Coordinates of C-alpha atoms and ligand atoms in Angstrom, one line a residue:
Chain H
M1 CA -5.4 -82.1 -141.5
D2 CA -2.2 -81.4 -139.9
M3 CA -2.6 -77.9 -138.8
K4 CA 1.0 -77.3 -137.0
V5 CA 3.2 -75.0 -138.5
S6 CA 7.3 -74.2 -138.2
F7 CA 8.8 -71.4 -139.5
G8 CA 11.9 -68.8 -138.5
G9 CA 12.6 -71.2 -135.8
L10 CA 8.8 -71.1 -134.3
S11 CA 7.2 -74.1 -134.0
L12 CA 3.2 -73.6 -133.6
K13 CA 0.3 -76.5 -133.1
N14 CA -1.8 -74.2 -135.3
P15 CA -1.0 -70.8 -137.5
I16 CA -3.2 -69.3 -135.0
L17 CA -1.8 -66.2 -132.9
T18 CA -3.6 -63.6 -131.2
A19 CA -2.2 -59.7 -132.1
S20 CA -0.5 -57.6 -129.4
G21 CA -2.5 -55.3 -127.8
T22 CA -5.7 -56.8 -128.1
F23 CA -5.7 -59.8 -125.7
G24 CA -4.0 -58.4 -122.7
Y25 CA -1.5 -60.8 -121.1
G26 CA -3.5 -64.0 -122.0
L27 CA -5.1 -64.1 -118.7
E28 CA -8.1 -62.0 -119.4
Y29 CA -9.3 -64.3 -121.8
T30 CA -9.2 -68.0 -119.9
R31 CA -12.7 -67.7 -119.0
F32 CA -13.7 -67.7 -122.8
G33 CA -11.9 -70.5 -124.1
E34 CA -8.3 -72.8 -123.4
L35 CA -5.4 -70.8 -124.5
A36 CA -3.6 -74.1 -125.1
T37 CA -5.7 -74.7 -128.3
L38 CA -4.3 -71.6 -130.1
G39 CA -0.9 -71.9 -131.8
G40 CA -0.1 -69.1 -129.0
I41 CA -0.5 -65.5 -128.0
V42 CA 1.3 -62.1 -128.4
V43 CA 1.3 -60.0 -125.4
K44 CA 0.6 -56.3 -125.1
G45 CA 3.9 -54.4 -126.0
L46 CA 6.1 -54.3 -123.0
S47 CA 8.5 -51.4 -122.2
L48 CA 11.6 -52.0 -119.8
E49 CA 9.7 -49.8 -117.1
P50 CA 5.9 -49.4 -116.6
R51 CA 4.0 -46.9 -118.9
V52 CA 0.5 -45.2 -118.0
G53 CA -0.2 -44.5 -121.7
N54 CA -2.4 -41.6 -123.5
P55 CA -5.0 -39.6 -121.7
M56 CA -8.6 -40.4 -122.7
P57 CA -10.7 -40.8 -124.3
R58 CA -8.3 -43.5 -126.3
I59 CA -10.5 -45.6 -128.3
A60 CA -13.2 -44.6 -130.9
E61 CA -15.3 -46.8 -133.3
T62 CA -15.3 -46.3 -137.4
P63 CA -17.2 -48.4 -140.0
S64 CA -16.0 -52.0 -140.0
G65 CA -12.9 -50.9 -137.6
M66 CA -11.7 -48.8 -134.5
L67 CA -9.0 -46.3 -133.9
N68 CA -6.7 -46.3 -130.8
A69 CA -4.3 -44.5 -129.4
I70 CA -3.8 -46.3 -126.3
G71 CA 0.3 -45.1 -125.8
L72 CA 1.3 -48.6 -124.7
Q73 CA 0.3 -48.9 -121.4
N74 CA 2.0 -51.6 -119.5
I75 CA 3.0 -52.9 -116.5
G76 CA 6.6 -53.4 -117.7
V77 CA 8.8 -56.3 -118.6
R78 CA 9.7 -57.7 -115.3
N79 CA 6.2 -57.3 -114.0
F80 CA 5.0 -59.6 -116.9
V81 CA 7.9 -62.2 -116.4
E82 CA 7.4 -61.9 -112.5
K83 CA 3.4 -62.2 -112.2
R84 CA 1.9 -63.0 -115.6
L85 CA 4.3 -65.3 -117.6
P86 CA 4.0 -68.1 -114.6
K87 CA 0.5 -68.5 -115.6
L88 CA 0.3 -69.2 -118.6
P89 CA 0.5 -72.2 -120.3
A90 CA 3.8 -71.8 -121.9
D91 CA 4.6 -75.3 -122.4
Q92 CA 1.3 -76.0 -124.5
M93 CA 1.3 -72.6 -126.8
A94 CA 3.6 -70.0 -128.0
V95 CA 3.8 -67.1 -125.7
I96 CA 5.5 -64.4 -127.8
A97 CA 6.4 -61.1 -126.2
N98 CA 5.9 -57.7 -127.7
L99 CA 8.5 -55.4 -127.4
Y100 CA 8.2 -51.3 -127.3
A101 CA 11.4 -48.8 -126.8
C102 CA 12.2 -45.9 -128.3
S103 CA 15.9 -46.6 -129.1
A104 CA 17.8 -49.4 -130.3
E105 CA 19.8 -50.1 -126.8
E106 CA 16.3 -49.8 -125.1
F107 CA 15.2 -52.5 -127.5
A108 CA 18.8 -54.5 -126.9
E109 CA 18.2 -54.5 -123.2
L110 CA 14.7 -55.8 -123.6
A111 CA 15.9 -58.6 -125.8
G112 CA 18.6 -59.5 -123.5
Y113 CA 16.1 -59.8 -120.5
L114 CA 13.7 -61.6 -122.2
S115 CA 15.8 -64.2 -124.0
E116 CA 16.7 -65.8 -120.5
Q117 CA 13.1 -66.3 -119.8
P118 CA 12.2 -70.0 -120.6
G119 CA 8.7 -69.2 -121.2
V120 CA 9.1 -66.8 -124.2
A121 CA 9.0 -68.4 -127.5
A122 CA 9.9 -65.4 -129.6
L123 CA 10.5 -61.5 -129.1
E124 CA 8.3 -59.5 -131.5
V125 CA 9.5 -55.9 -132.2
N126 CA 7.6 -53.2 -132.5
I127 CA 8.9 -50.5 -134.3
S128 CA 6.5 -47.8 -134.4
C129 CA 8.1 -45.8 -131.4
P130 CA 9.4 -42.0 -133.1
N131 CA 13.2 -41.8 -132.7
V132 CA 13.1 -38.6 -130.9
S133 CA 17.1 -37.7 -131.7
S134 CA 17.0 -38.0 -135.3
G135 CA 14.0 -35.9 -135.6
G136 CA 10.8 -37.7 -134.9
I137 CA 10.9 -39.8 -137.6
L138 CA 9.3 -43.9 -136.7
F139 CA 11.7 -46.6 -136.3
G140 CA 9.4 -48.6 -139.3
Q141 CA 9.6 -45.9 -141.6
D142 CA 13.3 -45.4 -142.1
P143 CA 15.1 -48.8 -143.2
K144 CA 18.6 -47.6 -141.6
M145 CA 16.8 -47.4 -138.1
A146 CA 14.7 -50.6 -138.7
A147 CA 18.1 -52.6 -139.6
R148 CA 20.0 -50.9 -136.6
V149 CA 17.2 -52.0 -134.2
T150 CA 16.9 -55.5 -135.6
E151 CA 20.5 -55.7 -135.4
A152 CA 20.3 -54.8 -131.9
V153 CA 17.9 -57.2 -131.0
K154 CA 19.3 -60.0 -132.6
R155 CA 22.6 -60.1 -130.9
R156 CA 20.9 -60.2 -127.6
A157 CA 18.4 -62.3 -128.2
G158 CA 20.1 -65.6 -127.9
D159 CA 18.0 -68.3 -129.8
K160 CA 14.8 -66.7 -129.3
P161 CA 13.5 -66.0 -133.1
V162 CA 13.3 -62.3 -133.7
I163 CA 9.8 -61.0 -135.4
I164 CA 10.2 -57.3 -136.6
K165 CA 6.8 -56.1 -137.0
L166 CA 6.2 -53.6 -139.8
S167 CA 4.1 -50.5 -140.2
P168 CA 2.1 -50.0 -143.2
N169 CA 2.5 -46.2 -143.1
V170 CA 5.3 -46.4 -145.4
T171 CA 5.7 -45.4 -149.2
D172 CA 7.0 -48.7 -150.0
I173 CA 6.9 -51.4 -147.3
T174 CA 9.3 -53.9 -148.9
E175 CA 12.1 -51.0 -148.5
I176 CA 11.5 -51.9 -144.7
A177 CA 11.2 -55.5 -145.1
R178 CA 14.3 -55.9 -147.1
A179 CA 16.3 -54.0 -144.6
A180 CA 14.8 -56.2 -141.5
A181 CA 15.6 -59.2 -143.2
G182 CA 19.4 -58.1 -144.3
A183 CA 19.5 -57.3 -140.7
G184 CA 18.9 -60.8 -139.5
A185 CA 15.1 -60.8 -139.0
D186 CA 13.8 -64.1 -138.2
I187 CA 10.3 -63.6 -138.8
L188 CA 8.5 -60.3 -140.3
C189 CA 5.1 -59.7 -139.1
L190 CA 2.8 -57.1 -141.0
I191 CA 0.7 -55.1 -140.3
N192 CA 0.4 -52.9 -137.5
T193 CA -2.4 -50.2 -137.2
L194 CA -2.6 -47.5 -139.8
S195 CA -2.5 -43.9 -139.3
G196 CA -6.1 -42.5 -139.0
M197 CA -8.4 -40.2 -136.9
A198 CA -12.4 -39.4 -136.3
V199 CA -13.7 -36.1 -135.5
D200 CA -17.2 -35.2 -134.1
A201 CA -18.7 -32.6 -136.8
R202 CA -21.4 -31.3 -134.0
T203 CA -18.8 -30.8 -131.0
R204 CA -15.9 -30.0 -133.3
R205 CA -13.6 -32.2 -131.2
P206 CA -11.6 -35.1 -132.5
R207 CA -12.7 -38.4 -131.1
L208 CA -9.5 -39.2 -129.6
A209 CA -7.3 -37.4 -127.1
N210 CA -4.3 -37.9 -128.9
V211 CA -6.3 -36.6 -132.2
I212 CA -4.5 -39.1 -134.1
G213 CA -4.5 -43.3 -133.5
G214 CA -4.3 -46.4 -135.1
L215 CA -6.8 -47.8 -137.6
S216 CA -7.5 -51.5 -137.0
G217 CA -10.2 -54.1 -137.7
P218 CA -12.2 -55.6 -140.7
A219 CA -11.5 -51.9 -142.3
I220 CA -8.0 -52.8 -143.3
K221 CA -7.8 -56.1 -144.4
P222 CA -7.5 -55.0 -148.0
V223 CA -4.2 -53.1 -146.9
A224 CA -2.9 -56.0 -144.5
L225 CA -3.5 -58.7 -147.6
R226 CA -1.8 -56.1 -150.1
C227 CA 1.6 -55.8 -147.7
V228 CA 1.9 -59.9 -146.9
H229 CA 1.4 -60.1 -150.5
Q230 CA 4.1 -57.5 -151.5
V231 CA 6.7 -58.5 -148.8
S232 CA 6.6 -62.3 -149.6
R233 CA 7.7 -61.6 -152.8
A234 CA 10.4 -59.4 -152.2
V235 CA 12.2 -61.3 -149.2
D236 CA 12.7 -64.8 -148.4
V237 CA 11.7 -64.6 -144.7
P238 CA 8.4 -65.9 -143.3
I239 CA 5.5 -63.8 -142.8
I240 CA 3.0 -63.4 -139.8
G241 CA -0.5 -61.9 -141.3
V242 CA -2.2 -59.6 -139.2
G243 CA -5.1 -57.2 -139.9
G244 CA -8.7 -57.2 -139.9
I245 CA -8.7 -61.1 -139.8
A246 CA -12.6 -61.9 -138.6
S247 CA -13.1 -65.1 -140.0
A248 CA -11.8 -68.8 -141.1
E249 CA -12.1 -67.4 -144.7
D250 CA -9.8 -64.7 -143.7
V251 CA -7.0 -66.6 -142.3
L252 CA -6.9 -68.4 -145.4
E253 CA -6.7 -65.4 -147.7
F254 CA -3.4 -64.5 -145.5
I255 CA -1.8 -68.0 -146.1
L256 CA -2.7 -67.8 -149.8
V257 CA -0.9 -64.6 -150.1
G258 CA 1.9 -66.0 -148.4
A259 CA 1.7 -65.8 -144.8
H260 CA 3.2 -68.7 -142.6
A261 CA 0.8 -68.0 -139.8
I262 CA -1.7 -65.1 -138.5
Q263 CA -2.7 -62.8 -135.7
V264 CA -6.2 -62.4 -134.7
G265 CA -6.3 -58.7 -133.3
T266 CA -9.5 -56.4 -133.2
A267 CA -12.1 -59.1 -133.9
N268 CA -11.1 -60.5 -130.1
F269 CA -13.6 -57.3 -129.3
I270 CA -16.4 -58.8 -131.9
R271 CA -16.7 -61.6 -129.3
P272 CA -14.0 -62.8 -126.8
D273 CA -14.4 -66.5 -127.9
F274 CA -13.7 -65.7 -131.6
V275 CA -10.2 -66.7 -131.9
F276 CA -10.7 -69.9 -130.1
R277 CA -13.6 -70.8 -132.1
L278 CA -11.5 -70.0 -134.9
V279 CA -9.2 -72.9 -134.5
D280 CA -12.2 -75.3 -135.7
E281 CA -13.5 -73.4 -137.9
L282 CA -10.1 -73.0 -140.1
E283 CA -9.7 -76.8 -139.8
R284 CA -13.4 -77.4 -141.0
L285 CA -13.0 -74.7 -144.0
C286 CA -9.9 -76.5 -145.2
E287 CA -11.4 -79.5 -145.5
A288 CA -14.1 -78.0 -147.3
Y289 CA -11.7 -76.4 -149.8
G290 CA -9.7 -79.5 -150.1
I291 CA -6.6 -78.0 -148.5
T292 CA -4.4 -81.0 -147.0
S293 CA -1.3 -79.0 -146.4
F294 CA -0.5 -75.5 -145.5
D295 CA 2.8 -75.8 -147.1
E296 CA 1.3 -76.6 -150.0
Y297 CA -1.2 -74.0 -150.1
R298 CA 0.7 -71.1 -149.0
G299 CA 1.6 -68.6 -151.6
S300 CA -0.3 -70.3 -154.3
L301 CA -2.5 -67.5 -155.3
R302 CA -2.9 -67.7 -159.1
L303 CA -2.0 -64.3 -160.8
Chain L
M1 CA -33.3 -66.5 -129.2
T2 CA -34.3 -63.2 -128.0
R3 CA -37.9 -62.2 -126.1
F4 CA -38.4 -58.4 -126.0
G5 CA -40.4 -56.4 -124.3
K6 CA -41.2 -52.7 -124.2
E7 CA -43.7 -53.3 -121.2
G8 CA -44.6 -50.4 -118.9
F9 CA -41.9 -48.0 -120.4
D10 CA -42.6 -44.7 -122.1
G11 CA -40.4 -43.3 -125.3
D12 CA -37.0 -44.5 -125.8
F13 CA -36.8 -46.9 -123.1
F14 CA -36.6 -50.6 -123.6
E15 CA -36.2 -53.7 -121.1
L16 CA -34.4 -56.3 -123.6
V17 CA -35.1 -59.9 -122.5
L18 CA -32.6 -62.2 -123.8
E19 CA -32.3 -66.3 -123.1
H20 CA -30.2 -66.8 -120.2
P21 CA -26.8 -67.5 -121.2
D22 CA -25.9 -70.2 -118.6
P23 CA -28.1 -70.1 -115.6
Q24 CA -26.1 -73.0 -114.0
S25 CA -22.2 -71.3 -114.2
P26 CA -21.1 -70.6 -111.0
A27 CA -20.4 -66.7 -112.1
W28 CA -24.0 -66.5 -113.3
R29 CA -25.5 -68.2 -110.2
N30 CA -23.5 -65.7 -108.0
W31 CA -23.9 -62.6 -110.1
K32 CA -24.7 -59.2 -108.2
P33 CA -25.9 -56.0 -108.9
G34 CA -23.6 -53.6 -110.2
Q35 CA -22.1 -55.8 -112.7
F36 CA -23.0 -55.9 -116.6
V37 CA -22.8 -57.6 -119.5
M38 CA -21.7 -56.7 -123.1
V39 CA -24.6 -57.4 -125.7
R40 CA -23.9 -58.0 -129.7
P41 CA -26.4 -59.0 -132.2
T42 CA -24.8 -61.6 -134.6
A43 CA -26.8 -59.2 -137.8
W44 CA -24.3 -56.5 -136.7
E45 CA -21.4 -58.5 -138.4
H46 CA -18.7 -55.9 -138.4
N47 CA -20.7 -52.8 -138.2
P48 CA -21.0 -51.5 -135.4
L49 CA -18.1 -53.0 -134.3
W50 CA -17.9 -53.2 -130.4
G51 CA -20.6 -54.8 -128.2
R52 CA -22.5 -52.5 -126.2
P53 CA -22.4 -52.4 -122.0
F54 CA -25.2 -52.5 -120.2
S55 CA -26.1 -52.9 -116.7
I56 CA -27.9 -56.4 -115.6
Y57 CA -31.0 -55.5 -114.8
R58 CA -32.3 -58.7 -114.1
A59 CA -31.2 -62.4 -114.1
D60 CA -33.0 -65.5 -113.5
E61 CA -34.2 -68.5 -114.7
D62 CA -36.8 -66.6 -117.1
G63 CA -34.2 -64.7 -118.9
L64 CA -31.6 -62.4 -119.0
S65 CA -32.6 -58.8 -118.9
V66 CA -31.0 -55.3 -119.4
F67 CA -33.0 -51.8 -119.5
F68 CA -31.4 -49.3 -121.7
Q69 CA -32.2 -46.2 -123.6
I70 CA -31.7 -44.9 -127.3
V71 CA -29.2 -42.7 -127.4
G72 CA -27.1 -43.9 -130.9
R73 CA -26.6 -46.4 -133.5
G74 CA -26.1 -49.3 -131.0
T75 CA -28.9 -48.9 -129.0
E76 CA -31.5 -47.7 -131.9
R77 CA -30.7 -51.1 -133.5
L78 CA -30.9 -53.2 -130.5
A79 CA -34.5 -51.7 -129.9
K80 CA -35.5 -53.0 -133.2
L81 CA -34.6 -56.4 -132.5
E82 CA -36.8 -59.5 -132.9
P83 CA -37.8 -62.2 -131.2
G84 CA -35.6 -65.2 -132.7
D85 CA -32.6 -63.0 -133.5
E86 CA -29.4 -64.0 -132.2
V87 CA -27.4 -62.1 -129.6
T88 CA -24.2 -62.7 -128.4
V89 CA -23.4 -62.0 -124.7
W90 CA -20.8 -62.1 -122.4
G91 CA -20.9 -61.7 -118.7
P92 CA -21.3 -61.4 -116.1
L93 CA -18.6 -58.9 -115.6
G94 CA -17.0 -56.4 -113.2
N95 CA -17.3 -55.9 -109.7
T96 CA -20.6 -54.8 -107.8
F97 CA -21.9 -52.4 -105.0
A98 CA -21.2 -52.8 -101.7
V99 CA -24.3 -54.1 -99.5
R100 CA -24.2 -52.9 -95.9
E101 CA -27.4 -54.6 -94.4
D102 CA -27.9 -52.4 -91.4
A103 CA -26.7 -49.3 -92.7
P104 CA -28.9 -46.4 -93.7
T105 CA -28.0 -46.6 -97.4
L106 CA -28.6 -43.7 -100.3
I107 CA -28.8 -44.9 -103.9
L108 CA -28.5 -41.9 -106.0
A109 CA -29.5 -42.4 -109.9
G110 CA -29.6 -40.1 -112.8
G111 CA -31.3 -41.3 -115.9
I112 CA -30.4 -44.7 -117.4
G113 CA -28.3 -44.9 -114.1
L114 CA -31.2 -46.3 -112.3
A115 CA -30.7 -49.6 -114.3
P116 CA -28.4 -51.3 -111.6
F117 CA -30.3 -50.3 -108.6
A118 CA -33.6 -52.2 -109.7
E119 CA -32.2 -55.7 -108.4
Y120 CA -30.1 -54.1 -105.7
V121 CA -33.3 -52.7 -104.0
R122 CA -35.1 -56.1 -104.8
R123 CA -32.6 -58.3 -103.1
H124 CA -31.7 -55.7 -100.3
P125 CA -32.3 -57.9 -97.1
H126 CA -33.3 -54.4 -94.9
P127 CA -35.1 -52.2 -97.6
E128 CA -36.5 -50.0 -94.8
N129 CA -32.5 -48.6 -94.5
L130 CA -32.6 -47.6 -98.3
K131 CA -33.7 -44.3 -100.0
V132 CA -33.6 -43.7 -103.6
V133 CA -32.9 -40.2 -105.1
F134 CA -33.7 -40.1 -108.8
G135 CA -32.7 -37.4 -111.3
H136 CA -34.0 -37.7 -114.6
R137 CA -35.2 -35.5 -117.8
P138 CA -38.1 -37.7 -119.6
P139 CA -41.2 -38.5 -117.7
V140 CA -40.6 -40.8 -114.7
E141 CA -43.1 -43.3 -116.6
C142 CA -40.1 -44.0 -118.7
Y143 CA -38.3 -45.5 -115.7
P144 CA -38.8 -48.7 -113.7
L145 CA -39.2 -46.4 -110.2
A146 CA -42.8 -47.6 -109.6
K147 CA -41.7 -51.0 -108.8
M148 CA -39.0 -49.9 -106.6
A149 CA -41.1 -47.5 -104.6
E150 CA -43.2 -50.4 -103.5
R151 CA -40.0 -51.6 -101.3
V152 CA -38.3 -48.6 -100.7
S153 CA -38.7 -44.9 -100.2
C154 CA -38.0 -43.0 -103.5
Q155 CA -38.1 -39.2 -104.2
S156 CA -37.8 -38.6 -107.9
C157 CA -36.7 -35.3 -109.5
R158 CA -37.3 -34.3 -113.0
E159 CA -34.8 -31.7 -115.0
T160 CA -37.3 -29.5 -117.3
C161 CA -35.2 -26.4 -117.2
P162 CA -31.8 -25.5 -116.3
A163 CA -33.1 -24.0 -112.5
D164 CA -34.6 -27.6 -112.0
L165 CA -30.8 -28.9 -111.9
D166 CA -29.5 -26.4 -109.6
D167 CA -32.8 -27.4 -107.4
F168 CA -31.4 -31.2 -107.8
I169 CA -27.7 -30.3 -107.0
A170 CA -29.2 -28.4 -103.9
L171 CA -31.3 -31.6 -102.8
L172 CA -28.1 -34.1 -103.2
G173 CA -26.3 -31.2 -100.8
R174 CA -28.9 -31.8 -98.1
V175 CA -29.4 -35.6 -98.3
I176 CA -25.4 -36.7 -98.8
P177 CA -24.6 -35.6 -95.4
D178 CA -26.6 -37.9 -93.7
Y179 CA -25.3 -41.0 -95.4
C180 CA -21.7 -40.6 -96.5
R181 CA -19.6 -41.4 -93.3
D182 CA -21.6 -43.4 -91.6
G183 CA -24.0 -45.2 -94.1
L184 CA -23.3 -45.7 -97.6
V185 CA -23.8 -43.7 -100.7
L186 CA -24.0 -45.1 -104.1
A187 CA -24.5 -43.6 -107.4
C188 CA -24.6 -44.4 -111.1
G189 CA -25.5 -41.7 -113.7
P190 CA -24.0 -39.0 -116.5
M191 CA -20.2 -38.1 -115.6
P192 CA -21.4 -34.4 -114.4
F193 CA -23.6 -36.0 -112.0
L194 CA -20.9 -38.5 -110.4
K195 CA -18.5 -35.8 -110.2
T196 CA -21.2 -33.6 -108.3
V197 CA -21.6 -36.6 -105.9
Q198 CA -17.8 -37.0 -105.5
R199 CA -17.3 -33.2 -105.0
I200 CA -20.1 -33.3 -102.2
V201 CA -19.1 -36.3 -100.4
A202 CA -15.4 -35.0 -100.3
E203 CA -16.7 -31.7 -98.8
H204 CA -18.4 -33.6 -95.9
G205 CA -15.6 -35.7 -95.2
G206 CA -17.3 -39.0 -96.7
K207 CA -17.3 -41.3 -99.4
A208 CA -19.2 -42.7 -102.0
Q209 CA -19.4 -45.6 -104.5
L210 CA -19.6 -44.6 -108.1
S211 CA -20.4 -46.6 -111.2
L212 CA -18.7 -45.5 -114.1
E213 CA -19.6 -45.5 -117.8
N214 CA -16.4 -45.4 -119.9
R215 CA -16.9 -46.3 -123.6
M216 CA -16.0 -50.0 -124.0
A217 CA -14.7 -52.4 -126.6
C218 CA -13.3 -55.6 -125.0
G219 CA -15.0 -55.2 -121.6
V220 CA -12.8 -57.8 -120.4
G221 CA -9.5 -55.8 -119.4
A222 CA -7.6 -56.6 -122.5
C223 CA -7.7 -53.5 -124.8
L224 CA -7.2 -51.0 -122.2
G225 CA -9.1 -48.6 -124.3
C226 CA -11.6 -47.8 -120.9
V227 CA -9.5 -46.8 -118.2
C228 CA -9.7 -44.0 -115.2
D229 CA -7.3 -42.6 -113.2
H230 CA -6.7 -44.3 -110.2
K231 CA -5.0 -42.4 -107.6
E232 CA -2.6 -45.3 -106.3
E233 CA -2.6 -47.8 -109.3
G234 CA -2.5 -45.3 -112.3
P235 CA -4.8 -46.1 -115.0
V236 CA -7.1 -48.9 -114.4
S237 CA -9.7 -50.6 -116.6
V238 CA -13.2 -50.0 -115.6
C239 CA -14.4 -52.8 -117.4
A240 CA -12.5 -55.3 -115.1
R241 CA -11.2 -53.3 -111.8
G242 CA -14.6 -51.7 -111.8
P243 CA -17.4 -50.3 -113.2
V244 CA -17.7 -49.6 -109.2
F245 CA -15.1 -47.4 -107.8
W246 CA -14.8 -46.0 -104.1
S247 CA -15.1 -41.7 -104.9
D248 CA -11.9 -41.2 -103.1
E249 CA -10.1 -43.9 -105.3
I250 CA -10.4 -41.9 -108.6
T251 CA -9.7 -38.6 -110.2
F252 CA -11.9 -37.8 -113.2
Ligands
FAD401 C1 -20.7 -50.7 -117.4 C2 -21.6 -50.1 -118.0 C3 -22.7 -50.0 -117.7 C4 -24.1 -49.4 -118.7 N1 -25.4 -50.0 -118.4 C5 -26.3 -49.1 -119.1 C6 -27.4 -49.6 -118.9 O1 -28.0 -50.2 -117.9 N2 -28.8 -49.0 -119.6 C7 -28.3 -48.1 -121.1 O2 -29.2 -47.8 -121.5 N3 -27.2 -47.6 -121.0 C8 -26.0 -48.4 -120.2 N4 -24.6 -48.1 -120.5 C9 -24.2 -47.1 -121.4 C10 -24.7 -48.0 -122.6 O3 -23.6 -49.0 -122.8 C11 -24.4 -46.8 -124.0 O4 -25.7 -45.9 -123.8 C12 -24.3 -47.2 -125.4 O5 -23.3 -48.0 -125.6 C13 -24.6 -46.5 -126.4 O6 -24.4 -47.1 -127.6 P1 -24.8 -46.6 -129.1 O7 -24.3 -47.2 -130.4 O8 -26.3 -46.7 -129.1 O9 -24.2 -45.1 -128.9 P2 -23.0 -44.7 -129.9 O10 -23.6 -44.2 -131.5 O11 -21.9 -45.3 -129.7 O12 -23.1 -43.2 -128.9 C14 -24.1 -42.0 -129.5 C15 -23.9 -41.1 -127.8 O13 -24.1 -42.1 -126.7 C16 -22.9 -41.7 -126.2 N5 -22.3 -42.8 -125.4 C17 -21.8 -44.2 -126.1 N6 -21.4 -45.0 -125.4 C18 -21.6 -44.5 -124.0 C19 -21.6 -45.1 -122.4 N7 -20.8 -46.3 -122.3 N8 -21.9 -44.4 -121.3 C20 -22.6 -43.3 -121.9 N9 -22.8 -42.6 -123.2 C21 -22.1 -43.5 -124.1 C22 -22.0 -41.3 -126.7 O14 -21.3 -40.2 -126.0 C23 -23.1 -40.7 -128.0 O15 -23.2 -39.1 -127.5 C24 -23.8 -48.5 -119.5 C25 -22.5 -48.2 -119.7 C26 -21.4 -49.2 -119.1 C27 -19.9 -48.8 -119.4
FMN402 C1 -6.3 -51.7 -128.7 C2 -4.9 -52.1 -129.5 C3 -4.0 -51.9 -128.7 C4 -2.4 -52.4 -129.5 N1 -1.2 -52.4 -128.9 C5 -0.4 -52.6 -129.7 C6 0.9 -53.2 -129.2 O1 0.9 -52.9 -128.0 N2 2.0 -53.5 -129.7 C7 1.9 -53.5 -131.0 O2 2.7 -54.4 -131.9 N3 0.7 -53.5 -132.0 C8 -0.6 -53.3 -131.0 N4 -1.6 -53.3 -131.9 C9 -1.9 -53.6 -133.3 C10 -2.4 -54.9 -133.6 O3 -1.4 -55.6 -132.4 C11 -2.5 -55.4 -134.8 O4 -1.4 -55.1 -135.3 C12 -3.2 -54.6 -135.6 O5 -4.6 -54.2 -134.6 C13 -4.2 -55.0 -136.7 O6 -4.5 -56.1 -136.5 P1 -6.4 -56.2 -136.6 O7 -6.8 -55.5 -137.3 O8 -6.9 -57.9 -136.3 O9 -6.8 -55.5 -135.2 C14 -3.0 -52.9 -131.1 C15 -4.1 -52.9 -131.5 C16 -5.1 -52.5 -130.9 C17 -6.7 -52.5 -131.6
FES403 S1 -13.2 -52.2 -122.7 FE1 -11.2 -53.3 -123.0 S2 -10.0 -52.8 -121.0 FE2 -12.1 -52.3 -120.6

């Protein structure tokens, strides 16, 4: 079947992307498969200046999941564009830059710089930074701030599609989704990690130096599915689904509730060639289920 | 497909022999001691989630093997694998220990930290230049030391009470100075042991190569979960930039 998908100004040869922070800058995985077989990759969150991230330990295993508090360690946006981007097959798959900043102005500056880079297919905005000036609330938890960041990025993004990545750590995710959509988001991506913690009963210590971290992996799939389902009914903006996807069956479930594409995160750690194999597996499963068009299958959940 | 052996080792120690992933690939043909593999039985499904890193104990036409100790739920289940069980393995990963053919080389191993040195010793062109000092708690029969002792000089120190640890540290203090400036010192073992080696070599104006065993998820430098503090480069992935570092490059 035709695996191509087009939505929100983005055209992909198939709906499979890798999730930010779980696939490095792409080059780490070239020995396990051909990047060009993927719809695209989303690179580790980029900030204006390089960041060192949080103290160790920063990852912990949990049942069917993991917690991370990497703290957005990254090489900075200029290093990425100069040293990594030229090595990626950007003409054969989408390279999506994930942006991280702590003010609308910084986000806009990142967007302005990246909008001029021909190898970058789209900008994904991670609005999980606490905005210190307004008392530590996350951008992604306040509709007004989410809208402000979306507008600021849109203004500087040129013709690059803007993806706003939402946090599930809110009472009503449709509220934030509406705010981002109203401010001009081309695509919504959901979800980012769920806030969680793990402790050691014997040593009486938290398992992460940061105490609290983000939960990801198969354990969060039901939450992610629910979010995609709710948001796809609330707003008329295409959605990229992410959260716990670990099989072709999972991919179809996300498309069924309304996603145009999906991202694979933690499953890359289960086996490093997972996402490359997923492309074929998805095609085979579509055949087995008699699915001939994603456009027709998308959102066809029977309620 | 796995073959699975426990020959010659007591207690919670196993040699897991696996079918070789790809003996003809250049990466495998050129693998070197110090490198490691990520191992993950398919039957784990989603729990435990991550593969487990192990030093390559041996890799040749007959198979790939790792030597491991049961410490938790992952290794517990690895020990129960049966022939025919499917295992995902990725590697060889990481960098390797230096080899200086003509330099006196001191190998310091703490417990299961002995594993990467079995093949180092077997391959070294001048075994007469090697000396192994091995500190351990379980009986020495649990470890593959006897085979190494056929080729090189080995000294084993068992810790049965706290005073033994002081004796072992004193021993390190005596042997290290002879090697850490003009020769080569290599160490692998638990973190407190590596810290002690780092301190002693620094006191004598020398350095050692330390192999770190940080907790890993991806094993390929993608998740940034396993970093250590590099003095010049900041946090670097132990899996991709290491696991072997010069002792003066990093801070614990
Ligand atoms: C590069 C590298 C090479 C290694 N080589 C070997 C080897 O050759 N043989 C071998 O037996 N082990 C080796 N290890 C350690 C091995 O990976 C761990 O023992 C294993 O992952 C523990 O898994 P588990 O599920 O049994 O333990 P868990 O249930 O995850 O944890 C149980 C206990 O083990 C400790 N532990 C967990 N992970 C590690 C770790 N990475 N290092 C040290 N302690 C840990 C935990 O602190 C905890 O106390 C190596 C580690 C690395 C990073
Ligand atoms: C180690 C790690 C690092 C991550 N880093 C980022 C990041 O830099 N930016 C971002 O938007 N999301 C980041 N995420 C979140 C993922 O992109 C994804 O939204 C989340 O893990 C849920 O998907 P999964 O269950 O498939 O992993 C990270 C996740 C993990 C596990
Ligand atoms: S384990 Fe992922 S970066 Fe080292």
